[in-house]
Coordinates of C-alpha atoms in Angstrom, one line a residue:
M1 CA 117.5 155.1 118.6
E2 CA 119.4 155.9 115.4
T3 CA 122.2 153.4 115.8
V4 CA 122.9 150.1 117.6
K5 CA 125.7 151.8 119.5
E6 CA 123.4 154.4 120.9
L7 CA 120.9 151.8 122.0
A8 CA 123.5 149.7 123.7
K9 CA 124.9 152.7 125.5
A10 CA 121.4 153.8 126.7
L11 CA 120.5 150.3 128.0
K12 CA 123.9 149.9 129.7
A13 CA 123.6 153.2 131.5
N14 CA 120.1 152.3 132.7
M15 CA 121.1 148.8 133.9
K16 CA 124.1 150.2 135.8
K17 CA 121.7 152.0 138.1
V18 CA 120.9 148.6 139.6
I19 CA 123.8 146.2 138.7
L20 CA 126.9 147.7 140.2
G21 CA 130.5 146.9 139.1
K22 CA 129.5 144.3 136.5
D23 CA 129.9 146.3 133.2
D24 CA 131.3 143.3 131.4
V25 CA 128.3 141.1 132.2
I26 CA 125.9 143.9 131.2
D27 CA 127.7 144.3 127.9
K28 CA 127.3 140.5 127.2
V29 CA 123.7 140.5 128.1
I30 CA 123.1 143.4 125.7
L31 CA 125.0 141.6 123.0
C32 CA 122.6 138.6 123.5
L33 CA 119.6 140.9 123.2
L34 CA 120.8 142.5 120.0
S35 CA 121.7 139.1 118.6
A36 CA 118.2 137.8 119.4
G37 CA 119.9 135.1 121.5
H38 CA 118.7 133.5 124.7
I39 CA 120.7 133.8 127.9
L40 CA 121.6 131.2 130.6
L41 CA 122.7 132.8 133.9
E42 CA 124.5 130.3 136.0
D43 CA 125.8 131.2 139.4
I44 CA 125.5 130.6 143.1
P45 CA 122.4 132.1 144.9
G46 CA 122.4 135.8 145.8
T47 CA 124.7 137.1 143.1
G48 CA 122.0 139.0 141.3
K49 CA 121.0 136.7 138.5
T50 CA 117.2 137.5 138.8
T51 CA 117.9 141.2 139.4
L52 CA 120.1 141.3 136.3
A53 CA 117.3 139.8 134.2
K54 CA 114.7 142.1 135.7
A55 CA 116.9 145.1 135.1
L56 CA 117.1 144.2 131.4
A57 CA 113.4 143.6 131.1
R58 CA 112.6 147.0 132.7
S59 CA 115.1 148.8 130.5
V60 CA 113.1 147.7 127.5
D61 CA 109.4 148.9 127.3
C62 CA 107.9 145.6 126.3
G63 CA 106.1 142.5 127.8
F64 CA 107.8 140.7 130.6
K65 CA 106.8 137.5 132.6
R66 CA 108.6 135.6 135.3
V67 CA 108.1 131.9 135.9
Q68 CA 109.4 130.1 138.9
F69 CA 110.4 126.6 137.6
T70 CA 109.4 123.8 140.0
P71 CA 109.0 120.0 139.6
D72 CA 105.2 120.4 139.4
L73 CA 105.3 123.0 136.6
L74 CA 103.6 121.6 133.5
P75 CA 104.5 122.2 129.9
S76 CA 101.0 123.7 129.3
D77 CA 101.8 126.3 132.0
L78 CA 104.4 127.7 129.6
T79 CA 102.9 127.0 126.1
G80 CA 99.2 127.4 126.9
I81 CA 96.1 125.1 126.6
N82 CA 92.9 124.8 124.6
F83 CA 89.9 124.9 127.0
F84 CA 86.2 124.5 126.4
N85 CA 84.3 127.7 126.7
Q86 CA 80.7 126.8 127.7
K87 CA 79.2 130.2 126.7
E88 CA 80.6 130.0 123.1
E89 CA 80.4 126.2 123.0
A90 CA 83.9 126.0 121.5
F91 CA 87.5 125.3 122.4
L92 CA 89.5 128.5 122.9
F93 CA 93.3 128.9 123.2
R94 CA 94.6 130.3 126.5
P95 CA 98.2 131.5 125.9
G96 CA 100.9 130.4 128.4
A97 CA 103.7 132.3 130.0
V98 CA 106.0 132.2 126.9
F99 CA 103.7 134.6 125.0
T100 CA 105.6 137.7 126.1
N101 CA 108.7 139.6 124.9
I102 CA 111.1 138.7 127.7
L103 CA 110.6 135.5 129.7
L104 CA 112.5 135.0 133.0
A105 CA 112.7 131.2 133.6
D106 CA 113.9 131.2 137.2
E107 CA 115.8 128.1 138.3
I108 CA 115.1 126.3 135.1
N109 CA 116.9 123.1 136.2
R110 CA 114.2 122.5 138.9
A111 CA 111.6 121.7 136.4
T112 CA 111.2 118.2 134.9
P113 CA 112.8 117.4 131.5
R114 CA 109.4 117.3 129.9
T115 CA 108.7 120.9 131.0
Q116 CA 112.2 122.1 130.0
S117 CA 111.8 120.6 126.5
S118 CA 108.6 122.6 126.0
L119 CA 110.8 125.6 125.6
L120 CA 112.7 124.1 122.7
E121 CA 110.3 125.1 119.9
C122 CA 109.7 128.6 121.1
M123 CA 113.4 129.3 121.7
E124 CA 114.5 128.1 118.3
E125 CA 111.5 128.7 115.9
R126 CA 109.8 131.5 117.8
Q127 CA 106.5 129.6 117.7
V128 CA 104.4 127.3 119.8
S129 CA 102.4 124.2 118.6
V130 CA 99.4 123.2 120.7
D131 CA 97.0 120.5 119.5
G132 CA 98.1 120.8 115.9
E133 CA 97.8 124.6 115.8
T134 CA 100.9 126.8 115.5
Y135 CA 101.0 130.2 117.3
P136 CA 103.7 132.8 116.5
M137 CA 105.7 134.4 119.4
A138 CA 105.9 138.1 120.0
R139 CA 108.9 140.0 118.7
P140 CA 111.4 140.6 120.1
F141 CA 111.4 137.4 122.1
L142 CA 114.1 136.6 124.7
V143 CA 114.4 133.8 127.3
I144 CA 116.6 134.5 130.3
A145 CA 117.0 131.3 132.4
T146 CA 118.8 131.1 135.7
Q147 CA 120.2 128.1 137.5
N148 CA 122.4 127.3 140.5
P149 CA 125.3 125.0 139.5
I150 CA 126.2 124.1 143.1
E151 CA 123.0 122.7 144.5
I152 CA 122.1 119.6 142.5
Q153 CA 119.5 117.9 144.9
G154 CA 116.1 118.0 143.3
T155 CA 117.3 119.4 140.0
F156 CA 117.3 118.1 136.4
P157 CA 120.4 119.1 134.5
L158 CA 119.8 120.7 131.1
P159 CA 120.7 118.3 128.3
E160 CA 123.1 119.3 125.6
A161 CA 120.3 119.9 123.1
Q162 CA 118.7 122.5 125.4
L163 CA 122.1 124.1 126.3
D164 CA 122.8 124.6 122.6
R165 CA 119.6 126.7 122.3
F166 CA 121.2 129.3 124.6
F167 CA 123.2 131.9 122.9
M168 CA 125.6 132.5 125.9
R169 CA 126.0 131.0 129.4
L170 CA 127.1 133.8 131.7
S171 CA 128.1 134.1 135.3
V172 CA 127.5 137.2 137.4
G173 CA 130.1 136.4 140.1
Y174 CA 130.8 138.3 143.3
P175 CA 131.0 142.1 143.2
A176 CA 134.2 144.0 143.9
P177 CA 134.5 145.4 147.4
E178 CA 133.9 148.9 146.2
A179 CA 130.8 147.9 144.3
E180 CA 129.5 145.9 147.2
K181 CA 129.9 148.9 149.5
D182 CA 128.0 151.0 147.0
M183 CA 125.3 148.4 146.9
L184 CA 124.8 148.8 150.7
T185 CA 124.2 152.5 150.2
G186 CA 122.0 152.2 147.1
F187 CA 119.8 149.5 148.5
S188 CA 119.6 150.7 152.1
A189 CA 116.2 152.4 151.8
A190 CA 114.6 150.7 148.8
S191 CA 115.7 148.7 145.7
P192 CA 116.6 151.0 142.8
L193 CA 115.0 148.3 140.6
D194 CA 111.6 149.5 141.7
A195 CA 112.1 153.0 140.2
L196 CA 113.9 151.8 137.1
G197 CA 112.3 153.1 133.9
A198 CA 112.6 152.0 130.3
A199 CA 115.5 153.2 128.2
A200 CA 114.3 151.8 124.9
S201 CA 111.2 150.4 123.3
G202 CA 110.6 146.9 121.8
E203 CA 110.5 148.5 118.4
D204 CA 114.0 150.0 119.0
V205 CA 115.3 146.6 119.9
E206 CA 113.7 145.0 116.7
K207 CA 115.3 147.7 114.5
A208 CA 118.7 147.2 116.2
Q209 CA 118.5 143.4 115.7
A210 CA 117.8 144.0 112.0
M211 CA 120.8 146.4 111.8
V212 CA 123.1 143.8 113.5
R213 CA 122.2 141.2 110.8
E214 CA 123.3 143.7 108.1
V215 CA 126.8 144.1 109.5
M216 CA 129.2 142.6 106.9
A217 CA 131.5 139.7 107.6
G218 CA 134.2 139.2 104.9
E219 CA 135.2 135.9 103.5
A220 CA 138.5 135.9 105.5
V221 CA 136.7 136.5 108.8
K222 CA 134.1 133.7 108.0
D223 CA 137.0 131.3 107.2
Y224 CA 138.5 132.3 110.6
M225 CA 135.3 131.5 112.4
V226 CA 135.0 128.1 110.7
R227 CA 138.6 127.3 111.6
L228 CA 138.0 128.2 115.2
V229 CA 134.9 126.0 115.4
R230 CA 136.5 123.1 113.7
A231 CA 139.3 123.3 116.2
T232 CA 136.8 122.5 118.9
R233 CA 135.8 119.4 117.0
E234 CA 139.3 118.1 116.5
D235 CA 140.8 118.9 119.9
E236 CA 141.7 115.6 121.7
K237 CA 140.6 117.1 125.0
I238 CA 137.0 117.7 123.7
R239 CA 134.4 114.9 123.4
L240 CA 131.8 117.0 121.7
G241 CA 132.7 120.2 119.8
V242 CA 130.7 123.2 118.7
S243 CA 127.6 122.5 116.5
P244 CA 126.7 124.4 113.3
R245 CA 124.2 126.3 115.4
G246 CA 127.1 127.5 117.5
T247 CA 128.9 128.7 114.3
L248 CA 125.9 130.8 113.4
A249 CA 125.8 132.1 117.0
L250 CA 129.4 133.1 116.7
L251 CA 128.7 135.1 113.5
R252 CA 125.7 136.8 115.0
A253 CA 127.6 137.7 118.2
S254 CA 130.5 139.0 116.2
Q255 CA 128.2 141.2 114.2
A256 CA 126.6 142.5 117.3
H257 CA 130.0 143.3 118.9
A258 CA 131.0 145.2 115.7
A259 CA 127.7 147.1 115.7
V260 CA 128.0 148.1 119.4
R261 CA 131.5 149.5 118.8
G262 CA 130.2 151.5 115.8
G263 CA 131.8 149.4 113.1
G264 CA 130.3 148.5 109.8
F265 CA 132.0 145.2 109.4
V266 CA 133.3 142.3 111.5
T267 CA 137.0 142.1 112.4
P268 CA 138.9 139.2 113.9
D269 CA 139.0 141.1 117.2
D270 CA 135.2 141.1 117.3
V271 CA 135.3 137.3 116.8
K272 CA 137.9 136.9 119.6
A273 CA 135.9 139.0 122.0
V274 CA 132.9 136.8 121.9
F275 CA 134.3 133.4 121.0
A276 CA 134.7 131.9 124.5
D277 CA 131.3 133.1 125.7
V278 CA 129.5 131.7 122.7
V279 CA 131.2 128.2 122.6
C280 CA 132.0 127.2 126.1
H281 CA 128.6 125.8 127.0
R282 CA 128.6 123.9 123.7
I283 CA 131.8 122.0 124.5
L284 CA 131.9 118.7 126.4
C285 CA 135.4 117.8 127.8
R286 CA 136.9 114.4 128.2
G287 CA 138.1 112.6 131.3
H288 CA 138.7 114.4 134.6
Q289 CA 138.1 117.8 133.0
A290 CA 134.4 116.9 132.5
A291 CA 133.7 117.5 136.3
S292 CA 134.7 121.1 135.9
S293 CA 133.6 121.4 132.2
G294 CA 132.9 125.1 132.3
E295 CA 136.3 126.2 133.5
A296 CA 138.1 123.5 131.3
A297 CA 136.1 124.5 128.2
R298 CA 136.9 128.2 128.7
E299 CA 140.6 127.4 129.0
I300 CA 140.5 125.2 125.9
A301 CA 138.7 128.1 124.1
R302 CA 141.6 130.4 125.0
Q303 CA 144.1 128.0 123.8
I304 CA 142.3 127.6 120.5
L305 CA 142.3 131.4 120.0
V306 CA 146.0 131.5 120.6
Q307 CA 146.8 128.6 118.3
T308 CA 144.5 129.6 115.4
A309 CA 146.0 132.3 113.2
A310 CA 143.7 135.3 112.6
P311 CA 143.5 136.9 109.2
T312 CA 145.8 139.9 108.9
E313 CA 145.0 141.2 105.4
A314 CA 142.9 144.3 104.9
L315 CA 139.3 143.4 105.2

């Protein structure tokens, strides 16, 4: 792929063969991939969270592993262990599930906090430490986690420190009636996921990620990002605002959005397009809004966008 735009277009066309009527969600998932950011898919059962993750994994010709998170899942199942090899009379490292390119962590909130926290290092530093030894992760590396926000029995909610590691928290939602009818036709004989081939290689994705990081963001746009983020920290309806990690994520998402549209620099419109999806799961609301924090945070993000003046000078 010569450009980020071409790669994004090819991935989207391929994923649309399986995920019907959800172009906006596909676009955001591709943005996360190009930004080298991890994804949290949060929705009720049966809306296609796992299918969406598998569609992305199959669209990229690279390593893929799926782990069903359960209360008895151990951290070593993810990171790996050192075991004693009797033939060689030495301890050898057996890599865990995280040693892949795309990891699907299904129902991540069903694992214990200890197991959840074992993902922190590999998600942030792209490495794993076991018994004092550090092992680098494969590149590209992407975690796609799913969880059901409705059923809370037997689950362990992700703490803020873990949520902050996710680039975006997305919801698939119910399909439109036309898309649901098309789904009945397309899935009647067999799942189109079974026949889905790759549209890009892991090397293509790595090159695109490097191109995204080269997209220029002017001083005026950077000031605009900082003002937006600071507004989340100063709003009286918010108990915890966006972290500096969130500010960096906003920059990277804006760069990816600009690259996908074929632009060579970030505009205020790029920032506006990704702001809510990047910051909403990083915001903790106060009082009665905390019970529906996701919806409340998204509404506050919209208000901040309206109230914060965007730069209008030539960039």
